[in-house]
Coordinates of C-alpha atoms (C1' of nucleotides) in Angstrom, one line a residue:
Chain A
X244 CA 72.2 126.5 152.8
X245 CA 74.5 126.8 155.7
X246 CA 78.1 126.5 156.6
X247 CA 79.8 128.5 159.2
X248 CA 79.5 132.0 157.9
X249 CA 75.7 131.4 157.0
X250 CA 75.0 130.3 160.5
X251 CA 77.1 133.2 162.1
X252 CA 75.4 135.6 159.7
X253 CA 71.9 134.4 160.9
X254 CA 73.0 134.3 164.8
X255 CA 74.5 138.0 164.4
X256 CA 71.2 139.4 162.6
X257 CA 68.7 137.3 164.8
X258 CA 70.3 138.0 168.1
X259 CA 69.5 141.7 168.6
X260 CA 66.0 141.3 167.9
X261 CA 65.3 138.3 169.9
X262 CA 67.5 138.6 173.1
X263 CA 65.6 139.2 176.0
X264 CA 62.1 138.1 174.3
X265 CA 59.7 135.5 175.9
X266 CA 58.4 132.8 173.9
X267 CA 54.6 132.7 174.1
X268 CA 53.9 129.6 172.5
X269 CA 55.3 127.2 169.9
X270 CA 53.3 125.7 166.9
X271 CA 54.9 122.6 165.4
X272 CA 53.0 122.3 162.0
X273 CA 55.2 119.4 161.0
X274 CA 57.3 117.1 163.0
X275 CA 58.9 115.5 160.1
X276 CA 62.5 116.9 160.1
X277 CA 65.7 114.6 160.1
X278 CA 65.1 113.8 163.7
X279 CA 61.4 114.4 164.7
X280 CA 60.4 117.3 166.6
X281 CA 59.1 116.8 170.0
X282 CA 56.4 119.4 170.7
X283 CA 56.0 118.6 174.5
X284 CA 59.6 119.6 174.8
X285 CA 58.8 123.2 174.0
X286 CA 55.7 123.1 176.5
X287 CA 57.9 121.6 179.1
X288 CA 61.0 123.6 178.6
X289 CA 60.3 126.8 176.4
X290 CA 56.9 128.2 176.7
X291 CA 57.1 131.4 178.9
X292 CA 61.0 131.5 178.9
X293 CA 63.1 134.3 178.1
X294 CA 66.1 134.1 175.4
X295 CA 69.4 135.3 177.5
X296 CA 72.1 134.3 174.9
X297 CA 72.2 133.3 171.3
X298 CA 75.4 131.5 170.0
X299 CA 76.7 129.4 167.3
X300 CA 78.7 126.0 167.5
X301 CA 79.8 124.1 164.5
X302 CA 76.9 124.6 162.0
X303 CA 74.3 124.9 164.9
X304 CA 72.7 127.9 166.3
X305 CA 71.8 128.0 169.8
X306 CA 69.1 129.9 171.8
X307 CA 69.8 129.8 175.5
X308 CA 66.8 130.5 178.0
X309 CA 66.6 132.2 181.4
X310 CA 66.0 128.6 183.0
X311 CA 69.1 127.2 181.4
X312 CA 67.2 125.1 178.6
X313 CA 68.3 125.6 175.1
X314 CA 67.0 125.2 171.7
X315 CA 69.6 124.2 168.8
X316 CA 68.9 124.5 165.4
X317 CA 70.5 122.9 162.4
X318 CA 69.5 124.4 159.1
X319 CA 70.6 121.2 156.8
X320 CA 70.8 122.0 153.2
X321 CA 67.6 124.2 153.0
X322 CA 66.5 125.6 156.6
X323 CA 65.7 129.0 157.5
X324 CA 65.0 131.0 160.4
X325 CA 63.4 134.4 159.8
X326 CA 61.5 137.2 161.8
X327 CA 57.9 137.7 160.6
X328 CA 54.9 139.7 161.7
X329 CA 52.0 137.2 162.4
X330 CA 50.1 138.9 159.8
X331 CA 52.1 137.9 157.1
X332 CA 51.5 134.5 154.6
X333 CA 53.2 131.5 156.3
X334 CA 55.4 130.0 153.5
X335 CA 55.2 126.4 152.4
X336 CA 57.3 124.0 154.5
X337 CA 57.3 126.1 157.6
X338 CA 57.6 123.7 160.2
X339 CA 58.2 125.6 163.4
X340 CA 56.7 128.7 164.5
X341 CA 57.9 130.6 167.6
X342 CA 55.3 133.2 168.7
X343 CA 56.5 136.2 170.5
X344 CA 54.8 139.2 172.2
X345 CA 53.6 142.1 170.1
X346 CA 52.4 139.9 167.3
X347 CA 55.8 138.9 166.1
X348 CA 57.1 135.5 165.4
X349 CA 60.3 133.6 164.3
X350 CA 59.7 130.7 161.7
X351 CA 61.5 127.8 160.7
X352 CA 61.2 126.6 157.2
X353 CA 62.8 123.8 155.6
X354 CA 61.9 122.5 152.2
X355 CA 64.1 119.4 152.1
X356 CA 63.6 118.5 156.0
X357 CA 67.2 117.7 156.5
X358 CA 67.4 120.1 159.5
X359 CA 67.1 120.0 163.1
X360 CA 65.3 121.6 165.8
X361 CA 65.8 120.2 169.2
X362 CA 65.5 121.1 172.8
X363 CA 68.1 120.6 175.3
X364 CA 67.0 120.4 179.0
X365 CA 68.1 122.5 181.3
X366 CA 71.9 122.2 182.4
X367 CA 72.6 119.5 179.7
X368 CA 74.3 121.4 177.0
X369 CA 77.7 121.0 178.1
X370 CA 77.3 117.1 177.8
X371 CA 74.8 117.1 174.9
X372 CA 75.5 114.0 172.6
X373 CA 75.3 116.1 169.3
X374 CA 78.3 118.0 170.2
X375 CA 80.5 114.9 171.3
X376 CA 82.4 114.4 168.5
X377 CA 82.9 117.8 167.1
X378 CA 86.5 119.2 166.3
X379 CA 87.8 122.8 167.1
X380 CA 86.1 126.0 166.0
X381 CA 88.1 127.1 162.8
X382 CA 88.2 130.8 163.9
X383 CA 89.4 130.1 167.7
X384 CA 93.0 129.7 168.5
X385 CA 92.5 125.9 169.0
X386 CA 92.5 125.6 165.1
X387 CA 96.5 126.3 164.7
X388 CA 99.2 124.9 163.0
X389 CA 100.0 122.4 165.5
X390 CA 97.0 121.2 166.0
X391 CA 96.4 120.4 162.1
X392 CA 100.0 119.2 161.8
X393 CA 99.6 116.6 164.6
X394 CA 96.1 115.4 162.9
X395 CA 97.2 115.7 159.1
X396 CA 99.9 113.0 159.6
X397 CA 97.4 110.3 160.9
X398 CA 95.1 110.8 157.7
X399 CA 95.3 109.3 154.4
X400 CA 92.0 111.0 153.5
X401 CA 92.0 113.5 150.6
X402 CA 92.8 116.9 152.2
X403 CA 89.3 118.5 151.0
X404 CA 87.5 115.7 153.0
X405 CA 89.9 116.1 155.6
X406 CA 88.7 119.6 156.3
X407 CA 84.8 118.8 155.7
X408 CA 85.3 116.4 158.3
X409 CA 83.5 118.0 161.6
X410 CA 85.5 115.6 163.7
X411 CA 89.0 117.5 162.7
X412 CA 87.3 121.1 162.4
X413 CA 83.6 122.0 162.3
X414 CA 81.8 124.3 160.1
X415 CA 83.7 124.0 156.5
X416 CA 81.3 122.7 154.0
X417 CA 81.7 122.1 150.3
X418 CA 81.9 125.8 149.1
X419 CA 84.3 127.2 151.7
X420 CA 86.5 123.7 151.4
X421 CA 87.0 124.3 147.8
X422 CA 87.6 128.0 148.4
X423 CA 90.1 127.6 151.3
X424 CA 92.4 125.1 149.1
X425 CA 92.2 127.5 146.1
X426 CA 93.4 130.3 148.4
X427 CA 96.3 127.8 150.1
X428 CA 97.4 126.7 146.3
X429 CA 96.5 123.2 147.6
X430 CA 94.9 120.4 145.3
X431 CA 91.9 119.0 146.8
X432 CA 92.9 115.2 146.2
X433 CA 96.2 115.3 148.0
X434 CA 96.5 113.1 150.8
X435 CA 96.1 114.8 154.0
X436 CA 99.5 113.5 155.3
X437 CA 101.5 114.5 152.3
X438 CA 101.0 118.4 153.1
X439 CA 104.3 120.1 153.8
X440 CA 104.6 122.4 156.7
X441 CA 104.2 125.6 154.5
X442 CA 101.2 123.9 153.2
X443 CA 100.0 123.2 156.6
X444 CA 100.3 126.7 157.6
X445 CA 98.7 128.2 154.5
X446 CA 95.8 125.6 155.0
X447 CA 95.1 127.1 158.5
X448 CA 95.3 130.5 157.2
X449 CA 93.3 129.9 154.0
X450 CA 90.3 128.3 156.2
X451 CA 90.5 131.4 158.7
X452 CA 90.5 134.2 155.9
X453 CA 87.9 132.6 153.6
X454 CA 85.4 132.3 156.6
X455 CA 86.1 135.6 157.9
X456 CA 85.8 137.2 154.4
X457 CA 82.3 135.5 154.0
X458 CA 81.1 136.3 157.3
X459 CA 81.7 140.1 156.4
X460 CA 79.9 139.5 153.6
X461 CA 76.9 138.0 155.4
X462 CA 77.4 134.8 153.9
X463 CA 77.0 133.0 150.5
X464 CA 73.6 133.2 149.0
X465 CA 73.7 130.6 145.9
X466 CA 69.9 129.9 146.1
X467 CA 68.1 130.4 149.2
X468 CA 70.1 131.7 152.1
X469 CA 68.8 134.6 153.9
X470 CA 69.3 136.3 157.4
X471 CA 66.9 136.6 160.0
X472 CA 65.6 139.6 158.2
X473 CA 65.4 137.3 155.2
X474 CA 68.2 139.8 153.2
X475 CA 70.8 137.7 151.4
X476 CA 74.5 137.4 151.7
X477 CA 77.0 138.5 148.9
X478 CA 80.3 136.3 149.1
X479 CA 79.0 134.5 146.3
X480 CA 80.4 137.5 144.3
X481 CA 83.9 136.9 145.7
X482 CA 84.1 133.3 145.1
X483 CA 87.2 131.9 143.2
X484 CA 86.4 128.6 142.0
X485 CA 83.4 127.1 143.4
X486 CA 80.7 126.5 140.6
X487 CA 83.3 128.2 138.2
X488 CA 84.1 125.2 136.0
X489 CA 85.3 126.5 132.5
X490 CA 85.9 129.7 133.4
X491 CA 89.5 131.5 133.9
X492 CA 91.2 131.5 137.3
X493 CA 91.5 134.9 138.3
X494 CA 95.3 134.7 139.3
X495 CA 96.6 132.5 136.5
X496 CA 93.9 132.5 133.7
X497 CA 94.2 128.8 133.4
X498 CA 90.6 127.1 132.9
X499 CA 89.3 126.0 136.1
X500 CA 88.1 122.4 136.4
X501 CA 85.5 120.4 138.3
X502 CA 86.0 116.8 139.5
X503 CA 83.5 114.7 142.1
X504 CA 85.0 113.6 145.3
X505 CA 82.6 111.2 147.6
X506 CA 79.8 112.8 145.6
X507 CA 80.5 116.2 146.1
X508 CA 81.5 118.6 143.3
X509 CA 84.9 119.8 143.4
X510 CA 86.3 123.0 141.8
X511 CA 90.0 124.0 141.6
X512 CA 92.6 125.8 139.2
X513 CA 95.1 122.8 138.3
X514 CA 97.6 125.5 137.5
X515 CA 97.4 127.3 141.1
X516 CA 97.0 124.3 143.2
X517 CA 99.4 121.6 143.4
Chain B
dA125 C1' 90.1 101.9 162.4
dA126 C1' 89.3 104.7 158.8
dA127 C1' 87.3 106.0 154.5
dC128 C1' 83.7 105.7 151.5
dG129 C1' 78.8 105.3 149.8
dC130 C1' 74.3 105.8 150.4
dG131 C1' 70.1 107.7 152.1
dC132 C1' 67.1 111.3 153.9
dC133 C1' 64.0 115.1 150.9
dT134 C1' 61.9 118.8 148.1
dG135 C1' 62.9 122.1 144.3
dC136 C1' 64.9 123.9 140.2
dG137 C1' 67.3 124.6 135.6
dG138 C1' 68.8 122.4 131.3
dG139 C1' 67.6 119.1 127.8
dC140 C1' 64.5 117.1 124.6
Chain C
dT123 C1' 54.6 123.3 127.4
dG124 C1' 55.9 119.8 130.2
dC125 C1' 58.6 115.7 131.4
dC126 C1' 62.4 113.7 133.2
dC127 C1' 67.0 113.8 134.8
dG128 C1' 70.7 115.4 137.5
dC129 C1' 72.2 118.1 141.0
dA130 C1' 72.1 120.8 145.4
dG131 C1' 75.1 124.2 150.8
dG132 C1' 74.7 118.3 155.6
dC133 C1' 75.3 114.6 158.3
dG134 C1' 74.6 110.0 160.2
dC135 C1' 74.8 105.1 159.4
dG136 C1' 76.1 100.6 157.3
dT137 C1' 79.6 98.5 154.9
dT138 C1' 84.2 97.3 153.4

DNA sequence: AAACGCGCCTGCGGGC
DNA sequence: TGCCCGCAGGCGCGTT
């Protein structure tokens, strides 16, 4: 599912429910995710502890505990986290179940198993290896014109690949890369170094605006994204180019095209994006 | 060193 | 109806 707006939506919808709750036990039903889940880590650091903070970094969701331990989640392509009563049917591909008080549970489900559920021991979060090479947060002031200009000039990558590279800026996946470039009026195959000053500014602004708009709509639900309450998002209704090959551009009425870049479907308006 | 392609998985929709 | 194929929102790693 998940790019930044979806993880942010999940975080916002889950935090009010889970904050201050104690994890009574953790049931790892299948350890086979992208990296193996380690059941003993939950026994050692999580069981009996209370969630005191919930945040997002890049496309990771973080639960921080009163003992300074953290659980980090990545949803991969098909991961979901949802709140359930423990008497409801456990869906297929539910790999980890967090038991709470009052017969409530948080369930991690991930059919394709590209995701991650990992315990960071107390006080190691700041130096945790998964965050070592991450670039700036796109909605922070760090992601600004100066930062982008300095990096773009050093890169020969197509601009679409550049904004999807988490070493530059995190959280932008295929959907929002396509949509941001449409908003900026920039063709996805343009080499990063070739962007003019005004295009660099529009790129920064467009990445911020499309992510913010998607968060406001609760994310994009194409197939299976759901928030903590299993509700869909609605930004799919506001997409301009993604999966709209052959349809008319909303700005100029030319036909939206599809190409493949690095194996990913890429949609753009050949008239609006130069 | 940077950039690309592959592979990890399952499910779904379209074409025949 | 059922089978086969292509495709899917991510990301780390190996190769060039």
